[in-house]
Every structure is written in structure tokens, then in C-alpha cells.
Short mmCIF file of C-alpha atoms and ligand atoms in Angstrom, two decimals:
data_model
loop_
_atom_site.label_atom_id
_atom_site.label_comp_id
_atom_site.label_asym_id
_atom_site.label_seq_id
_atom_site.Cartn_x
_atom_site.Cartn_y
_atom_site.Cartn_z
CA MET A 1 -16.51 40.45 -86.53
CA GLN A 2 -14.83 37.56 -86.97
CA ALA A 3 -11.14 37.12 -85.21
CA VAL A 4 -8.97 34.38 -85.55
CA LYS A 5 -7.62 34.05 -81.67
CA LEU A 6 -5.29 31.79 -79.84
CA VAL A 7 -7.64 31.29 -76.63
CA GLY A 8 -5.94 28.48 -74.60
CA PRO A 9 -2.84 25.59 -74.89
CA HIS A 10 -2.88 23.98 -78.40
CA THR A 11 -6.03 26.52 -79.35
CA MET A 12 -7.47 28.45 -81.95
CA GLU A 13 -10.62 29.39 -82.29
CA LEU A 14 -12.99 31.71 -85.09
CA GLN A 15 -14.86 34.01 -81.94
CA ASP A 16 -17.42 37.09 -82.59
CA VAL A 17 -15.64 40.42 -81.09
CA ALA A 18 -15.90 44.03 -81.17
CA VAL A 19 -14.06 45.95 -84.37
CA PRO A 20 -11.95 47.78 -82.15
CA GLU A 21 -11.18 51.33 -81.32
CA LEU A 22 -9.16 53.18 -82.88
CA GLY A 23 -6.18 55.84 -81.52
CA PRO A 24 -5.19 59.06 -82.49
CA ASP A 25 -2.20 57.19 -84.34
CA ASP A 26 -3.79 54.57 -85.40
CA VAL A 27 -5.49 52.94 -89.13
CA LEU A 28 -8.48 50.74 -89.00
CA VAL A 29 -7.42 48.18 -91.33
CA LYS A 30 -9.20 46.02 -93.56
CA VAL A 31 -7.25 42.75 -93.85
CA ALA A 32 -6.98 41.53 -97.14
CA GLY A 33 -5.44 38.05 -96.59
CA ALA A 34 -3.58 36.93 -93.73
CA GLY A 35 -0.67 34.78 -94.02
CA LEU A 36 0.33 31.22 -92.19
CA CYS A 37 3.94 31.53 -91.41
CA HIS A 38 5.17 28.11 -89.40
CA SER A 39 6.05 29.69 -86.22
CA ASP A 40 2.53 29.56 -85.97
CA LEU A 41 2.72 26.53 -85.97
CA HIS A 42 5.44 26.92 -83.51
CA VAL A 43 3.94 28.62 -81.08
CA LEU A 44 0.75 25.99 -81.21
CA HIS A 45 3.98 23.62 -80.06
CA MET A 46 4.33 25.79 -77.28
CA GLY A 47 1.81 24.74 -75.06
CA GLU A 48 1.28 26.61 -71.50
CA GLU A 49 4.56 27.94 -72.31
CA TRP A 50 2.94 31.06 -74.93
CA PRO A 51 2.68 34.28 -72.71
CA PHE A 52 0.27 36.45 -74.99
CA PHE A 53 -3.38 33.85 -74.19
CA GLY A 54 -6.56 35.96 -75.79
CA GLY A 55 -4.47 37.76 -79.09
CA THR A 56 -5.88 37.13 -82.44
CA VAL A 57 -3.02 35.20 -84.76
CA GLY A 58 -1.09 36.37 -87.93
CA HIS A 59 1.60 38.17 -88.42
CA GLU A 60 1.38 38.44 -92.37
CA GLY A 61 -1.37 40.91 -92.93
CA ALA A 62 -2.48 42.69 -95.74
CA GLY A 63 -5.47 44.66 -95.96
CA TRP A 64 -7.16 48.39 -97.25
CA VAL A 65 -7.16 52.05 -95.34
CA GLU A 66 -10.70 51.49 -93.68
CA SER A 67 -10.24 54.77 -91.61
CA THR A 68 -7.42 56.67 -89.53
CA GLY A 69 -7.45 58.49 -86.57
CA SER A 70 -6.98 61.72 -85.90
CA ASP A 71 -3.58 62.37 -86.17
CA VAL A 72 -3.03 59.92 -89.21
CA ASP A 73 -0.96 61.75 -92.20
CA GLY A 74 -0.96 60.27 -96.22
CA PHE A 75 -3.24 57.37 -95.77
CA GLU A 76 -6.71 57.58 -97.71
CA LYS A 77 -9.71 54.93 -97.06
CA GLY A 78 -8.57 52.36 -99.77
CA ASP A 79 -5.06 52.90 -99.59
CA ALA A 80 -3.64 49.13 -100.40
CA VAL A 81 -1.40 48.38 -97.19
CA LEU A 82 0.84 45.71 -96.28
CA VAL A 83 1.79 45.88 -91.74
CA SER A 84 5.18 45.97 -90.78
CA VAL A 85 5.63 42.39 -88.45
CA VAL A 86 7.73 44.23 -86.34
CA TRP A 87 6.69 46.62 -84.25
CA ALA A 88 9.31 49.00 -83.30
CA CYS A 89 9.81 51.79 -81.37
CA GLY A 90 11.60 54.02 -84.32
CA HIS A 91 13.66 56.21 -81.51
CA CYS A 92 16.54 53.92 -80.21
CA ARG A 93 19.90 53.90 -81.37
CA ALA A 94 18.61 50.39 -82.98
CA CYS A 95 15.97 51.90 -84.59
CA VAL A 96 18.17 54.68 -86.16
CA GLU A 97 20.91 52.72 -86.93
CA GLY A 98 17.93 50.89 -89.51
CA ARG A 99 18.46 47.94 -86.94
CA ASP A 100 14.38 48.12 -86.07
CA ASN A 101 14.29 44.01 -86.50
CA ALA A 102 16.82 44.41 -83.41
CA CYS A 103 14.44 47.12 -81.63
CA GLU A 104 16.51 47.76 -77.96
CA VAL A 105 13.10 48.96 -76.45
CA ASN A 106 10.22 46.12 -77.02
CA GLY A 107 12.51 44.03 -77.85
CA SER A 108 15.52 41.89 -75.70
CA ARG A 109 18.19 39.57 -75.68
CA ALA A 110 15.19 36.74 -74.95
CA MET A 111 12.19 38.22 -76.60
CA PHE A 112 12.43 39.74 -80.18
CA PRO A 113 10.55 42.65 -80.62
CA THR A 114 6.56 43.31 -80.69
CA THR A 115 5.44 41.79 -83.62
CA PRO A 116 1.23 41.45 -84.25
CA GLY A 117 0.22 38.46 -83.96
CA LEU A 118 2.92 37.06 -81.61
CA GLY A 119 0.88 40.03 -78.35
CA PRO A 120 -0.89 42.51 -79.93
CA ASP A 121 -4.35 41.35 -81.79
CA GLY A 122 -2.64 39.99 -85.35
CA ALA A 123 -4.55 39.93 -89.34
CA MET A 124 -6.62 36.90 -89.45
CA ALA A 125 -9.50 38.28 -88.45
CA GLU A 126 -11.77 41.35 -90.79
CA TYR A 127 -9.97 44.31 -89.28
CA MET A 128 -7.06 44.86 -87.21
CA VAL A 129 -5.31 48.19 -85.67
CA VAL A 130 -2.34 49.17 -86.96
CA LYS A 131 -0.23 52.22 -85.90
CA ALA A 132 0.12 54.60 -89.22
CA ARG A 133 3.97 54.20 -88.95
CA HIS A 134 3.63 50.35 -89.98
CA LEU A 135 2.54 50.43 -92.01
CA ASP A 136 3.95 50.48 -96.07
CA LYS A 137 1.74 51.31 -98.73
CA ILE A 138 1.04 48.55 -102.11
CA GLY A 139 0.22 49.75 -104.39
CA ASP A 140 -1.18 48.05 -107.50
CA LEU A 141 -0.55 45.22 -105.82
CA ASP A 142 -3.11 43.02 -104.63
CA PRO A 143 -3.44 42.66 -101.57
CA VAL A 144 -4.24 38.66 -100.89
CA ALA A 145 -1.65 37.74 -102.64
CA ALA A 146 0.92 40.62 -101.29
CA ALA A 147 0.40 39.89 -96.87
CA PRO A 148 3.12 36.63 -97.23
CA LEU A 149 5.60 39.55 -98.11
CA ALA A 150 4.91 41.01 -94.56
CA ASP A 151 7.12 38.24 -93.27
CA ALA A 152 8.08 35.38 -95.83
CA GLY A 153 9.63 37.47 -98.00
CA VAL A 154 10.83 40.65 -95.64
CA THR A 155 12.95 37.52 -93.47
CA PRO A 156 14.84 36.25 -95.98
CA MET A 157 15.43 39.81 -98.13
CA HIS A 158 16.97 40.53 -94.53
CA ALA A 159 18.99 37.62 -94.64
CA ILE A 160 20.58 37.89 -97.68
CA ASN A 161 21.49 41.82 -97.43
CA SER A 162 23.58 40.44 -95.01
CA ALA A 163 25.12 38.45 -96.73
CA ARG A 164 25.38 40.38 -100.41
CA ASP A 165 29.08 40.62 -99.81
CA ARG A 166 29.54 37.34 -99.81
CA LEU A 167 26.90 36.73 -103.15
CA THR A 168 28.65 38.04 -105.80
CA PRO A 169 28.66 36.59 -109.47
CA GLY A 170 30.41 33.57 -109.06
CA SER A 171 29.56 32.71 -105.80
CA THR A 172 27.02 30.09 -104.70
CA ALA A 173 24.03 30.28 -102.97
CA VAL A 174 21.89 26.81 -100.54
CA VAL A 175 18.98 27.69 -99.87
CA ILE A 176 17.40 24.86 -97.69
CA ALA A 177 14.04 24.53 -98.21
CA VAL A 178 11.66 25.62 -100.25
CA GLY A 179 8.92 26.28 -97.95
CA GLY A 180 6.84 29.85 -97.33
CA LEU A 181 10.03 31.69 -96.74
CA GLY A 182 12.23 29.84 -98.84
CA HIS A 183 10.35 29.70 -101.91
CA MET A 184 10.50 34.38 -101.59
CA GLY A 185 14.18 33.72 -100.50
CA LEU A 186 14.81 31.92 -103.86
CA GLN A 187 13.06 34.20 -106.19
CA ILE A 188 15.18 37.29 -103.92
CA LEU A 189 18.54 35.79 -104.76
CA LYS A 190 17.59 35.03 -108.02
CA ALA A 191 16.33 39.14 -109.26
CA THR A 192 18.94 41.07 -107.49
CA THR A 193 22.47 38.17 -107.22
CA GLY A 194 24.93 36.57 -109.81
CA ALA A 195 25.15 33.62 -107.67
CA ARG A 196 24.50 29.86 -108.93
CA ILE A 197 22.02 29.05 -106.25
CA VAL A 198 21.21 25.07 -105.18
CA ALA A 199 17.61 24.60 -103.29
CA ILE A 200 17.27 22.08 -101.13
CA ASP A 201 13.93 20.26 -99.96
CA ASN A 202 13.21 17.10 -98.83
CA ASP A 203 9.80 17.36 -100.53
CA GLU A 204 9.49 16.43 -104.34
CA THR A 205 7.01 19.64 -104.74
CA LYS A 206 8.73 21.54 -102.96
CA LEU A 207 11.76 21.02 -105.74
CA GLU A 208 9.06 20.47 -108.79
CA LEU A 209 8.00 24.41 -107.18
CA ALA A 210 12.08 25.21 -106.84
CA ARG A 211 13.02 24.27 -111.21
CA GLU A 212 10.31 26.45 -111.43
CA LEU A 213 11.45 30.12 -109.66
CA GLY A 214 15.43 29.28 -111.56
CA ALA A 215 17.62 27.27 -108.98
CA ASP A 216 20.57 26.26 -110.98
CA VAL A 217 20.71 22.88 -108.92
CA VAL A 218 17.92 21.37 -106.92
CA LEU A 219 18.62 18.28 -103.98
CA LYS A 220 17.32 16.73 -102.55
CA SER A 221 17.57 17.50 -97.90
CA ASP A 222 19.12 13.67 -97.32
CA SER A 223 22.28 11.56 -96.12
CA GLU A 224 24.16 12.45 -99.45
CA ALA A 225 23.58 16.29 -99.80
CA ALA A 226 25.66 17.82 -98.35
CA GLN A 227 28.82 15.83 -100.53
CA LYS A 228 26.83 16.61 -103.83
CA VAL A 229 27.06 20.39 -102.28
CA LEU A 230 30.34 20.06 -102.02
CA ASP A 231 31.40 18.28 -105.11
CA LEU A 232 29.76 21.30 -106.60
CA THR A 233 32.37 23.60 -105.45
CA ASN A 234 35.14 21.55 -106.01
CA GLY A 235 35.46 20.90 -101.92
CA TYR A 236 35.27 24.36 -101.07
CA GLY A 237 31.37 24.60 -99.50
CA ALA A 238 29.09 27.18 -100.87
CA ASP A 239 29.67 30.86 -100.20
CA ALA A 240 25.95 31.86 -98.12
CA VAL A 241 23.80 29.07 -97.15
CA PHE A 242 19.93 29.80 -96.15
CA ASP A 243 19.17 27.38 -93.42
CA PHE A 244 15.01 27.81 -92.81
CA VAL A 245 14.39 24.62 -91.28
CA GLY A 246 16.36 25.10 -88.42
CA VAL A 247 16.09 21.39 -87.01
CA GLN A 248 18.77 19.77 -86.25
CA PRO A 249 19.22 17.41 -89.80
CA THR A 250 19.69 20.71 -91.04
CA VAL A 251 21.50 22.83 -89.29
CA THR A 252 24.43 19.92 -89.28
CA LEU A 253 24.41 19.94 -93.52
CA ALA A 254 24.80 23.46 -93.42
CA THR A 255 27.99 23.32 -90.94
CA GLN A 256 29.40 21.05 -93.32
CA ILE A 257 28.62 22.77 -95.97
CA ILE A 258 29.75 26.56 -95.60
CA ALA A 259 33.11 27.89 -97.49
CA PRO A 260 35.76 29.82 -95.92
CA GLU A 261 34.62 33.10 -95.11
CA GLY A 262 31.16 32.36 -96.13
CA ALA A 263 28.26 33.49 -94.51
CA LEU A 264 25.50 31.13 -92.39
CA ARG A 265 22.22 32.43 -91.96
CA PHE A 266 19.80 30.30 -90.09
CA VAL A 267 16.52 31.81 -89.53
CA GLY A 268 14.37 28.52 -89.19
CA LEU A 269 13.11 27.44 -85.72
CA GLY A 270 13.37 24.11 -85.38
CA GLY A 271 15.76 23.31 -82.47
CA GLY A 272 18.56 22.15 -84.11
CA SER A 273 22.03 22.99 -82.55
CA PHE A 274 25.58 22.87 -83.87
CA THR A 275 28.49 22.60 -81.69
CA TYR A 276 31.19 25.70 -81.81
CA ALA A 277 34.98 24.82 -80.97
CA SER A 278 37.73 27.37 -81.47
CA ASP A 279 40.65 24.52 -82.24
CA SER A 280 41.26 23.06 -85.00
CA SER A 281 38.79 19.93 -84.83
CA THR A 282 36.39 18.38 -87.07
CA GLU A 283 33.73 19.70 -85.48
CA THR A 284 35.07 23.12 -86.28
CA LEU A 285 33.21 25.76 -88.67
CA PRO A 286 36.08 27.09 -91.58
CA TRP A 287 38.11 29.93 -91.21
CA GLY A 288 36.19 33.29 -91.58
CA VAL A 289 32.41 31.71 -91.28
CA ASN A 290 29.65 34.64 -90.46
CA VAL A 291 26.78 32.61 -88.62
CA GLN A 292 23.57 35.25 -88.38
CA ARG A 293 20.26 33.93 -85.91
CA SER A 294 17.95 36.47 -87.49
CA TYR A 295 15.63 37.87 -86.59
CA GLY A 296 12.32 39.73 -88.66
CA GLY A 297 13.14 42.16 -90.74
CA THR A 298 13.94 46.53 -90.95
CA ARG A 299 11.47 49.15 -92.73
CA ALA A 300 13.79 49.29 -95.86
CA ASP A 301 13.90 45.46 -96.94
CA GLN A 302 10.39 45.39 -96.19
CA LEU A 303 10.34 48.38 -99.13
CA GLN A 304 13.12 46.90 -101.20
CA VAL A 305 10.63 43.77 -101.27
CA ILE A 306 7.47 45.39 -102.20
CA ALA A 307 9.49 47.13 -105.19
CA LEU A 308 10.69 43.84 -105.99
CA ALA A 309 7.63 42.56 -106.41
CA GLN A 310 6.14 45.87 -108.23
CA GLN A 311 8.54 45.28 -109.79
CA GLY A 312 7.38 41.37 -111.02
CA LYS A 313 9.94 39.66 -109.58
CA LEU A 314 8.44 38.75 -106.54
CA GLU A 315 5.81 36.56 -106.29
CA VAL A 316 3.87 34.70 -103.78
CA GLU A 317 2.66 31.12 -105.18
CA VAL A 318 0.02 31.63 -102.98
CA LYS A 319 -2.96 29.38 -101.55
CA ARG A 320 -6.07 31.28 -100.61
CA TYR A 321 -8.60 29.37 -97.60
CA PRO A 322 -11.04 31.36 -96.56
CA LEU A 323 -10.83 33.19 -92.43
CA ALA A 324 -13.33 30.49 -91.33
CA ASP A 325 -11.55 27.62 -92.88
CA PHE A 326 -7.83 28.74 -90.76
CA GLN A 327 -7.71 25.51 -88.82
CA GLN A 328 -8.08 23.64 -92.14
CA ALA A 329 -5.03 25.55 -93.38
CA PHE A 330 -2.65 24.99 -90.35
CA ASP A 331 -3.68 21.20 -90.91
CA ASP A 332 -2.87 21.30 -94.35
CA LEU A 333 0.35 23.82 -93.33
CA GLU A 334 1.39 20.50 -90.47
CA ALA A 335 1.39 18.03 -92.80
CA GLY A 336 3.33 19.84 -95.76
CA LYS A 337 1.02 20.37 -97.97
CA VAL A 338 0.95 24.04 -98.80
CA THR A 339 3.56 24.76 -101.60
CA GLY A 340 5.10 28.76 -101.42
CA ARG A 341 2.15 30.25 -99.13
CA ALA A 342 -1.13 29.66 -97.06
CA VAL A 343 -2.99 32.94 -96.67
CA LEU A 344 -6.58 32.70 -95.39
CA VAL A 345 -9.32 35.25 -96.81
CA PRO A 346 -11.43 36.79 -94.41
P1 NAD B 1 6.72 26.52 -94.27
O1 NAD B 1 5.91 25.28 -93.54
O2 NAD B 1 5.93 26.92 -95.56
O3 NAD B 1 7.99 25.66 -94.84
C1 NAD B 1 8.80 24.34 -94.04
C2 NAD B 1 9.51 23.72 -95.28
O4 NAD B 1 10.91 22.64 -95.04
C3 NAD B 1 8.56 22.70 -96.66
O5 NAD B 1 9.60 22.49 -97.82
C4 NAD B 1 9.65 21.51 -96.44
O6 NAD B 1 9.53 21.28 -97.03
C5 NAD B 1 10.74 21.87 -95.73
N1 NAD B 1 12.27 21.37 -94.61
C6 NAD B 1 11.40 20.16 -93.48
N2 NAD B 1 11.89 19.88 -93.26
C7 NAD B 1 13.01 19.91 -93.97
C8 NAD B 1 14.75 19.10 -93.82
N3 NAD B 1 15.17 18.01 -93.09
N4 NAD B 1 15.22 19.49 -94.81
C9 NAD B 1 14.87 20.23 -96.51
N5 NAD B 1 13.90 20.99 -96.44
C10 NAD B 1 13.21 20.70 -94.82
O7 NAD B 1 7.69 26.78 -92.90
P2 NAD B 1 7.88 28.78 -93.09
O8 NAD B 1 7.35 29.23 -92.83
O9 NAD B 1 8.76 29.08 -94.34
O10 NAD B 1 9.34 27.80 -91.76
C11 NAD B 1 9.88 27.85 -91.81
C12 NAD B 1 10.91 28.44 -90.33
O11 NAD B 1 11.40 29.44 -90.35
C13 NAD B 1 9.77 27.61 -89.70
O12 NAD B 1 10.95 27.58 -88.49
C14 NAD B 1 9.73 29.21 -89.18
O13 NAD B 1 9.42 29.40 -86.61
C15 NAD B 1 11.14 30.40 -89.23
N6 NAD B 1 10.87 31.37 -89.05
C16 NAD B 1 11.43 32.37 -88.90
C17 NAD B 1 11.21 33.33 -89.09
C18 NAD B 1 12.41 34.45 -88.17
O14 NAD B 1 12.68 35.32 -88.15
N7 NAD B 1 14.07 34.50 -87.91
C19 NAD B 1 10.43 34.39 -89.20
C20 NAD B 1 10.12 33.41 -90.12
C21 NAD B 1 9.71 31.94 -89.64
ZN1 ZN B 2 6.39 34.11 -89.25
ZN1 ZN B 3 13.88 51.34 -81.05
#
């Protein structure tokens, strides 16, 4: 079978490899679609620092059950399934508390929990092996279009779920960036909260998508954006801010527009930072702000994302590429030419 391998610094290759063998708890998934995440680009740009060369890329995968290991119950050949982005242990204190995206066993203070395509072989291949417990059935959803739900859907869902107490009707939520994650976050906010939604991006095509998806206000990401959000809220600020970029300008923007007691969610990994001041200097955050550096999501978040998609309230804007055109897809993502999510179709 063919698989996209990260073979060395900045280098991916389409290789012919053996179809993987199954252990007793495993399911062989015939991949229908594998989403490209901006995190894959960050990994490529890490160069020599990346610890897992040789693995198959792709942490957003969905497909059909091809075969099952001897101990697997509850899955039949042909079932459409979504592969969880977090491969947590399922038994540790964090997992039992429903915080499987912060698994104590498979993650640490420095490292995210085990994630397919970022260590174990991922979804950019014709087949992938997944422990049955990391799969959720998706019924009639098209697994090509559903693949990005695993991360581009689940990650915003997690960030939003952690901010629900601020997303009351009448509140203002700001979505910074309407890319793969942001266009899903916007829909989740629309479908599940009564918040006024402000979408900010620096690309007019993405802002057009935000309008189509029902953003109440769209703003260009520029030096005036912060003042515009403050003006919209009588100077109070936004009750929840989701930064799906994380570059310096967006981190600064997020800290400038968050309201007192607001929920500030940093999701993007763009390298920006902010200074915390415990006194009343101008650099400090308003009182009560709750900051989270959000990672992926839980299985509970995943089930909610699948449910919303099944209700027709969450749809991935998909740009399909054949698996063999993976490099073109990554180049297009890097150049900002993908609106919604690029998905490789083996
Ligand atoms: P993407 O490439 O699909 O979208 C990026 C969007 O950001 C685009 O719409 C682009 O126009 C916009 N943008 C770029 N610079 C901007 C700026 N200065 N102001 C406003 N908008 C700007 O990326 P994605 O796949 O949605 O990923 C977004 C970020 O989230 C990446 O850094 C990725 O690594 C990270 N990520 C984090 C997690 C997590 O668990 N924390 C999970 C997935 C992705
Ligand atoms: Zn990702
Ligand atoms: Zn665990």
C-alpha cells in the first residue's frame, strides 16, 4: 500500500509499504480521507528537532473497518469510523476523570499524549491500524468529509466546551482565524451557543467563508481589530476569545480584547507569547481572565462533534486531493490557498 512518510527534516515521501499486521485489539481501517493540519507544517519546519522520523503522517483520519483483531467486538467490516486524535491510556487518573487529552501515562508536562501521525503511523495511507478503543462509528457521515472532525472539529469543541460559562446569550465570542480549525469553531459556536460571533482573519476568502457560516461580525486582522472589538462591546471586551493562530499579532490581539473574567483560549501554535503582570500595569490581563493552552480534545468532545455533524449543524468545507498529490496539498496549505480543510483521498 502507499503511505506518506516523514522521512527526514522537511521531507515527506510517498512510499510503498506493507499493509500493517493486526494485534488482537486492533482494527485495520481502510482510510477514506486524511486531513492536513497546520500542525503538520509546524512539524515539517521543526527540521532535525522532530523525534519521530519514519512514521506515516496524518492525525485526522476516517474510513471503513476492513478487518478486526481476534479480541475486537462491536465492529463489522464496512463500518464507517473516525479515528480519535488522542490515543490515551484510558485508565489513568486524568483519563478516568474524562481528561484523556491530558493522559498521565501517554503524555507529560513537555509532550502531548500519543497522537497518530505524530509518532505512531497515521492516516495518510491506504490503511492504518488503530486500537478498537480509539475508534468511534460515524454512521452515514461521508468519511472523506468527516476525517477533519477528529482534530479540526474536536480541538475547537474542546476549547469551546471549557468556556461554556462565558458563552451565554448576549455574550461576545471572538474567533481569531477562520482556517481549518476556526471554520469549525465558528460553526460550533453558532450551533451550540447564543453568543454574538466575531470572526477575524487576514485573508478575505476566509472572511467570506465566515460570513457564509453565519458570523455576526467579520473583521480584518490588522492593527485596528482590537479597537473595533472594544467598540463593539462598549469597551468591555469579548467574553471568550479563541486564538487559532498563535502568532505574535494574534496573541497580542487576544490579550487586548479579552473582557474581565473572560475565557482566553490559545490553540494555535504560531510561536507568540504574552507577559503576565500581577500588578495593575498596562500589560496585565483584566481581572479574572481564565487562560487555557488548549490541546486537542476528549472522546466526549469527539462524540459531540460527530453528533453535530449528523444533525447537519457542522460541516467541513473540504478540498480533496489524491494521496499522490500530498505535496501539492501541503504547498497549498502553506500558501494559504486552502479554504476549510484539505483532505487526502487514497
Ligand atoms: P490553517 O492553515 O487551516 O488556518 C490558519 C488560518 O489562520 C488561515 O485562515 C489564515 O488566513 C489565518 N491567519 C494567519 N495569520 C493570521 C493573522 N495574523 N490573523 C488572523 N488570521 C490569520 O490552520 P489550522 O490547521 O486551522 O491550525 C491553526 C493552528 O492551530 C496551527 O498553529 C496549528 O498547529 C494549531 N493546532 C493546535 C491544536 C491544539 O491542540 N492546540 C490542534 C490543531 C491545530
Ligand atoms: Zn492537528
Ligand atoms: Zn491515561
